């Protein structure tokens, strides 16, 4: 409460400058980016408070002139439908003067199953003495960037958690600065074509197969939570195509429908003028700060609510890692609690929950006269605009990494200042009703997102009223040829994979519709068991045996949410079965578009249907980053394993 709110204008990330063009196999010239990760300081807190040292993405060329374009979150990559984009991702976490590596900004738990580059402590050091006084890792930082939601991306360009690499810094053996070394070492893809790499970088190609808002973020094994928390995230827009804005019709005239004006016309390094832009991405994150402005992230279990710290050496619980983290300040596009001046008109917000653990329930309902329509989800448009005022009391629920494309109509909102609130929980989410089934976010801090300064419209709003928008048709996926039954489990065990894991994924043996079916946990290093063939369509069923909701994400595909159904979990026997007499429940109206992340509620099975397009090694996981970092992630392979 020391930090004053709504003082900083909302930052709208400009387009990421491209480095040039590259010619690809079929002769096309496509956009080529060189993007480095750097450490720098940024005024995240309001002016007058100390700046914060963060990591962020930015253009790497020419290194000196444009270094101001590094920001956390990074600038927006603007891509066009079916025009590939090539990005050279550079690990620039080195000291500008000594050329040596920079150590982590935030505590790394070396007892997890993690990237564990040289210079660290072996992650299997489970000796009581080490665990009683764990030393956080101080070596060079592994990174690898993943484009979240990229469909049909090749395995080598997906940002596999084990394909991390170190900076090309003084004293680092070149094999560790080489992309893919550990990927191949773990024999996940022995003949992996790692494409073009130079020490300290990896070059990835994105095919841009759907029209939607994606985001790029770090995915290094066992330290995604701290790398993303430190700032390694940014927005990636794919525009155009038969399912893009241009395919929208106005039901009244049959002519092209008009959405609030987009940022896409802004070329490299052109900072958008706030007044004329009415399509605004909002990356919402929770962060905590120390008194000196530095980022706070817990460095021991003592900070986890409900688990008495400090770490107790005889248990299997990792000493530094926490099962979740809920920070106390809300950051939107890189500033705490910003404000935005808007006119009495329609705006299009591209919302992203980029929090580590926090589920958000954005409550537009406390703003008088407002109307909210959702037109798209994670991976494309909905079949029809969903009137959120009617279907969900103007509330937008977003699990970590879920996106919402919404039209917010301020036309009848009184001129003045209005606050957007968050009535999601300050704790793990289990579903349910704000204020009754869970403790809502603190109304003085985490319960506040940003403020709108509503002003008189300066020009006529030419956008189509949302009720008249005819959204482009997304063809349904083919019928599935296989159903995979998967389990979400939580365990604490050191016997598993020799690391003190706390969250697992597993498989269900048998048919929970026919009676109790046993579930077994699978670990990161187990042989791949989810192995769909190229071109096939499957239903994956997530049987959630835990007490919390998990945002489940599958790489390289987009899926249809089929339905959810009540299950009975028997913890003692480790079995699961469909609840007698239960019937499948249809998705919510706002979940009907293609998605890549879905909320799997406790005591339910959540079913998604997807087609596997391209051969390669990928992962599926819970997008609570603390879970993902501790075994709630499994590799999966599309197509035959290579020898
Ligand atoms: Cu957004 Cu595998 O991640």
PDB file of N, CA and C in Angstrom, residues 423-481:
ATOM      1  N   UNK A 423     -11.083 -10.002  -9.076  1.00  0.00           N
ATOM      2  CA  UNK A 423     -11.715 -10.680  -7.940  1.00  0.00           C
ATOM      3  C   UNK A 423     -11.362 -12.161  -7.927  1.00  0.00           C
ATOM      4  N   UNK A 424     -10.234 -12.496  -8.581  1.00  0.00           N
ATOM      5  CA  UNK A 424      -9.700 -13.857  -8.495  1.00  0.00           C
ATOM      6  C   UNK A 424      -9.062 -14.075  -7.131  1.00  0.00           C
ATOM      7  N   UNK A 425      -8.603 -15.289  -6.892  1.00  0.00           N
ATOM      8  CA  UNK A 425      -8.060 -15.610  -5.567  1.00  0.00           C
ATOM      9  C   UNK A 425      -6.604 -15.186  -5.373  1.00  0.00           C
ATOM     10  N   UNK A 426      -6.256 -14.950  -4.123  1.00  0.00           N
ATOM     11  CA  UNK A 426      -4.860 -14.717  -3.721  1.00  0.00           C
ATOM     12  C   UNK A 426      -4.242 -16.042  -3.280  1.00  0.00           C
ATOM     13  N   UNK A 427      -4.664 -17.103  -3.874  1.00  0.00           N
ATOM     14  CA  UNK A 427      -4.274 -18.456  -3.469  1.00  0.00           C
ATOM     15  C   UNK A 427      -4.602 -19.369  -4.648  1.00  0.00           C
ATOM     16  N   UNK A 428      -4.274 -20.660  -4.550  1.00  0.00           N
ATOM     17  CA  UNK A 428      -4.633 -21.553  -5.659  1.00  0.00           C
ATOM     18  C   UNK A 428      -6.135 -21.503  -5.929  1.00  0.00           C
ATOM     19  N   UNK A 429      -6.503 -21.730  -7.182  1.00  0.00           N
ATOM     20  CA  UNK A 429      -7.889 -21.631  -7.615  1.00  0.00           C
ATOM     21  C   UNK A 429      -8.466 -23.040  -7.721  1.00  0.00           C
ATOM     22  N   UNK A 430      -9.683 -23.202  -7.220  1.00  0.00           N
ATOM     23  CA  UNK A 430     -10.313 -24.510  -7.340  1.00  0.00           C
ATOM     24  C   UNK A 430     -11.605 -24.442  -8.116  1.00  0.00           C
ATOM     25  N   UNK A 431     -11.846 -23.281  -8.765  1.00  0.00           N
ATOM     26  CA  UNK A 431     -13.149 -23.042  -9.364  1.00  0.00           C
ATOM     27  C   UNK A 431     -13.975 -22.316  -8.318  1.00  0.00           C
ATOM     28  N   UNK A 432     -15.280 -22.243  -8.510  1.00  0.00           N
ATOM     29  CA  UNK A 432     -16.127 -21.684  -7.466  1.00  0.00           C
ATOM     30  C   UNK A 432     -16.357 -20.200  -7.593  1.00  0.00           C
ATOM     31  N   UNK A 433     -16.985 -19.652  -6.576  1.00  0.00           N
ATOM     32  CA  UNK A 433     -17.525 -18.298  -6.609  1.00  0.00           C
ATOM     33  C   UNK A 433     -16.649 -17.378  -5.783  1.00  0.00           C
ATOM     34  N   UNK A 434     -16.270 -16.208  -6.375  1.00  0.00           N
ATOM     35  CA  UNK A 434     -15.433 -15.256  -5.640  1.00  0.00           C
ATOM     36  C   UNK A 434     -16.053 -14.897  -4.296  1.00  0.00           C
ATOM     37  N   UNK A 435     -15.259 -14.916  -3.247  1.00  0.00           N
ATOM     38  CA  UNK A 435     -15.723 -14.450  -1.953  1.00  0.00           C
ATOM     39  C   UNK A 435     -16.443 -15.510  -1.135  1.00  0.00           C
ATOM     40  N   UNK A 436     -16.881 -16.593  -1.797  1.00  0.00           N
ATOM     41  CA  UNK A 436     -17.527 -17.638  -1.012  1.00  0.00           C
ATOM     42  C   UNK A 436     -16.675 -18.896  -1.035  1.00  0.00           C
ATOM     43  N   UNK A 437     -16.256 -19.290  -2.241  1.00  0.00           N
ATOM     44  CA  UNK A 437     -15.445 -20.504  -2.347  1.00  0.00           C
ATOM     45  C   UNK A 437     -13.959 -20.229  -2.224  1.00  0.00           C
ATOM     46  N   UNK A 438     -13.564 -18.993  -2.282  1.00  0.00           N
ATOM     47  CA  UNK A 438     -12.144 -18.693  -2.089  1.00  0.00           C
ATOM     48  C   UNK A 438     -11.971 -17.267  -1.586  1.00  0.00           C
ATOM     49  N   UNK A 439     -10.796 -17.048  -1.021  1.00  0.00           N
ATOM     50  CA  UNK A 439     -10.393 -15.745  -0.524  1.00  0.00           C
ATOM     51  C   UNK A 439     -10.042 -14.874  -1.729  1.00  0.00           C
ATOM     52  N   UNK A 440     -10.778 -13.785  -1.916  1.00  0.00           N
ATOM     53  CA  UNK A 440     -10.507 -12.941  -3.067  1.00  0.00           C
ATOM     54  C   UNK A 440      -9.219 -12.152  -2.872  1.00  0.00           C
ATOM     55  N   UNK A 441      -8.661 -11.714  -4.000  1.00  0.00           N
ATOM     56  CA  UNK A 441      -7.474 -10.867  -3.988  1.00  0.00           C
ATOM     57  C   UNK A 441      -7.712  -9.657  -3.088  1.00  0.00           C
ATOM     58  N   UNK A 442      -6.623  -9.126  -2.536  1.00  0.00           N
ATOM     59  CA  UNK A 442      -6.694  -7.992  -1.612  1.00  0.00           C
ATOM     60  C   UNK A 442      -7.229  -6.759  -2.355  1.00  0.00           C
ATOM     61  N   UNK A 443      -8.373  -6.225  -1.935  1.00  0.00           N
ATOM     62  CA  UNK A 443      -8.976  -5.109  -2.678  1.00  0.00           C
ATOM     63  C   UNK A 443      -8.115  -3.848  -2.715  1.00  0.00           C
ATOM     64  N   UNK A 444      -7.041  -3.809  -1.916  1.00  0.00           N
ATOM     65  CA  UNK A 444      -6.173  -2.625  -1.941  1.00  0.00           C
ATOM     66  C   UNK A 444      -4.934  -2.841  -2.800  1.00  0.00           C
ATOM     67  N   UNK A 445      -4.701  -4.083  -3.257  1.00  0.00           N
ATOM     68  CA  UNK A 445      -3.455  -4.312  -4.009  1.00  0.00           C
ATOM     69  C   UNK A 445      -3.682  -5.300  -5.161  1.00  0.00           C
ATOM     70  N   UNK A 446      -3.592  -6.593  -4.873  1.00  0.00           N
ATOM     71  CA  UNK A 446      -3.728  -7.567  -5.958  1.00  0.00           C
ATOM     72  C   UNK A 446      -5.132  -7.579  -6.550  1.00  0.00           C
ATOM     73  N   UNK A 447      -6.066  -6.944  -5.874  1.00  0.00           N
ATOM     74  CA  UNK A 447      -7.427  -6.844  -6.382  1.00  0.00           C
ATOM     75  C   UNK A 447      -7.647  -5.670  -7.322  1.00  0.00           C
ATOM     76  N   UNK A 448      -6.586  -4.908  -7.614  1.00  0.00           N
ATOM     77  CA  UNK A 448      -6.675  -3.767  -8.523  1.00  0.00           C
ATOM     78  C   UNK A 448      -5.764  -4.021  -9.720  1.00  0.00           C
ATOM     79  N   UNK A 449      -6.255  -3.769 -10.921  1.00  0.00           N
ATOM     80  CA  UNK A 449      -5.440  -4.012 -12.116  1.00  0.00           C
ATOM     81  C   UNK A 449      -4.959  -2.686 -12.706  1.00  0.00           C
ATOM     82  N   UNK A 450      -5.881  -1.847 -13.126  1.00  0.00           N
ATOM     83  CA  UNK A 450      -5.522  -0.564 -13.750  1.00  0.00           C
ATOM     84  C   UNK A 450      -6.733   0.353 -13.689  1.00  0.00           C
ATOM     85  N   UNK A 451      -6.534   1.580 -14.189  1.00  0.00           N
ATOM     86  CA  UNK A 451      -7.621   2.551 -14.153  1.00  0.00           C
ATOM     87  C   UNK A 451      -7.858   3.095 -15.557  1.00  0.00           C
ATOM     88  N   UNK A 452      -9.115   3.337 -15.884  1.00  0.00           N
ATOM     89  CA  UNK A 452      -9.453   3.980 -17.152  1.00  0.00           C
ATOM     90  C   UNK A 452      -9.868   5.420 -16.857  1.00  0.00           C
ATOM     91  N   UNK A 453      -9.259   6.382 -17.579  1.00  0.00           N
ATOM     92  CA  UNK A 453      -9.738   7.769 -17.527  1.00  0.00           C
ATOM     93  C   UNK A 453     -10.644   7.938 -18.730  1.00  0.00           C
ATOM     94  N   UNK A 454     -11.928   7.911 -18.515  1.00  0.00           N
ATOM     95  CA  UNK A 454     -12.865   7.974 -19.632  1.00  0.00           C
ATOM     96  C   UNK A 454     -13.113   9.435 -19.994  1.00  0.00           C
ATOM     97  N   UNK A 455     -12.925   9.752 -21.279  1.00  0.00           N
ATOM     98  CA  UNK A 455     -13.092  11.123 -21.769  1.00  0.00           C
ATOM     99  C   UNK A 455     -14.093  11.121 -22.933  1.00  0.00           C
ATOM    100  N   UNK A 456     -14.483  12.326 -23.324  1.00  0.00           N
ATOM    101  CA  UNK A 456     -15.408  12.487 -24.439  1.00  0.00           C
ATOM    102  C   UNK A 456     -14.780  11.964 -25.735  1.00  0.00           C
ATOM    103  N   UNK A 457     -15.585  11.329 -26.567  1.00  0.00           N
ATOM    104  CA  UNK A 457     -15.059  10.832 -27.841  1.00  0.00           C
ATOM    105  C   UNK A 457     -14.692  12.011 -28.735  1.00  0.00           C
ATOM    106  N   UNK A 458     -13.518  11.953 -29.350  1.00  0.00           N
ATOM    107  CA  UNK A 458     -13.038  13.023 -30.217  1.00  0.00           C
ATOM    108  C   UNK A 458     -13.495  12.812 -31.653  1.00  0.00           C
ATOM    109  N   UNK A 459     -13.734  11.575 -31.986  1.00  0.00           N
ATOM    110  CA  UNK A 459     -14.172  11.285 -33.350  1.00  0.00           C
ATOM    111  C   UNK A 459     -15.199  10.172 -33.286  1.00  0.00           C
ATOM    112  N   UNK A 460     -15.933  10.057 -34.359  1.00  0.00           N
ATOM    113  CA  UNK A 460     -16.990   9.064 -34.438  1.00  0.00           C
ATOM    114  C   UNK A 460     -16.385   7.657 -34.348  1.00  0.00           C
ATOM    115  N   UNK A 461     -17.065   6.770 -33.651  1.00  0.00           N
ATOM    116  CA  UNK A 461     -16.601   5.384 -33.539  1.00  0.00           C
ATOM    117  C   UNK A 461     -17.151   4.610 -34.737  1.00  0.00           C
ATOM    118  N   UNK A 462     -16.260   4.223 -35.637  1.00  0.00           N
ATOM    119  CA  UNK A 462     -16.726   3.541 -36.853  1.00  0.00           C
ATOM    120  C   UNK A 462     -16.733   2.028 -36.696  1.00  0.00           C
ATOM    121  N   UNK A 463     -16.374   1.535 -35.516  1.00  0.00           N
ATOM    122  CA  UNK A 463     -16.306   0.083 -35.372  1.00  0.00           C
ATOM    123  C   UNK A 463     -17.723  -0.506 -35.302  1.00  0.00           C
ATOM    124  N   UNK A 464     -17.851  -1.733 -35.760  1.00  0.00           N
ATOM    125  CA  UNK A 464     -19.135  -2.425 -35.772  1.00  0.00           C
ATOM    126  C   UNK A 464     -19.536  -2.780 -34.339  1.00  0.00           C
ATOM    127  N   UNK A 465     -20.783  -2.490 -33.944  1.00  0.00           N
ATOM    128  CA  UNK A 465     -21.199  -2.932 -32.603  1.00  0.00           C
ATOM    129  C   UNK A 465     -21.051  -4.454 -32.500  1.00  0.00           C
ATOM    130  N   UNK A 466     -20.511  -4.953 -31.404  1.00  0.00           N
ATOM    131  CA  UNK A 466     -20.140  -6.372 -31.338  1.00  0.00           C
ATOM    132  C   UNK A 466     -21.283  -7.345 -31.628  1.00  0.00           C
ATOM    133  N   UNK A 467     -22.521  -6.945 -31.302  1.00  0.00           N
ATOM    134  CA  UNK A 467     -23.615  -7.888 -31.556  1.00  0.00           C
ATOM    135  C   UNK A 467     -23.835  -8.139 -33.044  1.00  0.00           C
ATOM    136  N   UNK A 468     -23.282  -7.277 -33.890  1.00  0.00           N
ATOM    137  CA  UNK A 468     -23.446  -7.453 -35.341  1.00  0.00           C
ATOM    138  C   UNK A 468     -22.223  -8.088 -35.996  1.00  0.00           C
ATOM    139  N   UNK A 469     -21.229  -8.451 -35.202  1.00  0.00           N
ATOM    140  CA  UNK A 469     -20.016  -9.027 -35.799  1.00  0.00           C
ATOM    141  C   UNK A 469     -20.262 -10.480 -36.189  1.00  0.00           C
ATOM    142  N   UNK A 470     -20.047 -10.801 -37.450  1.00  0.00           N
ATOM    143  CA  UNK A 470     -20.056 -12.193 -37.890  1.00  0.00           C
ATOM    144  C   UNK A 470     -18.602 -12.630 -37.970  1.00  0.00           C
ATOM    145  N   UNK A 471     -18.222 -13.505 -37.067  1.00  0.00           N
ATOM    146  CA  UNK A 471     -16.806 -13.878 -36.963  1.00  0.00           C
ATOM    147  C   UNK A 471     -16.496 -14.994 -37.961  1.00  0.00           C
ATOM    148  N   UNK A 472     -15.235 -15.049 -38.424  1.00  0.00           N
ATOM    149  CA  UNK A 472     -14.897 -16.079 -39.417  1.00  0.00           C
ATOM    150  C   UNK A 472     -15.072 -17.485 -38.847  1.00  0.00           C
ATOM    151  N   UNK A 473     -15.422 -18.384 -39.729  1.00  0.00           N
ATOM    152  CA  UNK A 473     -15.646 -19.777 -39.339  1.00  0.00           C
ATOM    153  C   UNK A 473     -14.344 -20.526 -39.159  1.00  0.00           C
ATOM    154  N   UNK A 474     -14.173 -21.133 -38.009  1.00  0.00           N
ATOM    155  CA  UNK A 474     -13.039 -22.034 -37.847  1.00  0.00           C
ATOM    156  C   UNK A 474     -13.576 -23.441 -38.098  1.00  0.00           C
ATOM    157  N   UNK A 475     -13.071 -24.135 -39.099  1.00  0.00           N
ATOM    158  CA  UNK A 475     -13.622 -25.469 -39.375  1.00  0.00           C
ATOM    159  C   UNK A 475     -13.391 -26.413 -38.198  1.00  0.00           C
ATOM    160  N   UNK A 476     -14.373 -27.279 -37.906  1.00  0.00           N
ATOM    161  CA  UNK A 476     -14.180 -28.212 -36.799  1.00  0.00           C
ATOM    162  C   UNK A 476     -13.072 -29.212 -37.123  1.00  0.00           C
ATOM    163  N   UNK A 477     -12.427 -29.725 -36.098  1.00  0.00           N
ATOM    164  CA  UNK A 477     -11.378 -30.729 -36.293  1.00  0.00           C
ATOM    165  C   UNK A 477     -12.025 -32.059 -36.688  1.00  0.00           C
ATOM    166  N   UNK A 478     -11.263 -32.900 -37.374  1.00  0.00           N
ATOM    167  CA  UNK A 478     -11.802 -34.223 -37.725  1.00  0.00           C
ATOM    168  C   UNK A 478     -12.122 -35.041 -36.465  1.00  0.00           C
ATOM    169  N   UNK A 479     -12.860 -36.104 -36.655  1.00  0.00           N
ATOM    170  CA  UNK A 479     -13.162 -37.023 -35.551  1.00  0.00           C
ATOM    171  C   UNK A 479     -11.885 -37.660 -35.043  1.00  0.00           C
ATOM    172  N   UNK A 480     -11.843 -37.870 -33.733  1.00  0.00           N
ATOM    173  CA  UNK A 480     -10.652 -38.469 -33.146  1.00  0.00           C
ATOM    174  C   UNK A 480     -10.564 -39.959 -33.473  1.00  0.00           C
ATOM    175  N   UNK A 481      -9.340 -40.436 -33.549  1.00  0.00           N
ATOM    176  CA  UNK A 481      -9.151 -41.869 -33.745  1.00  0.00           C
ATOM    177  C   UNK A 481      -8.604 -42.520 -32.478  1.00  0.00           C
TER     178      UNK A 481
END
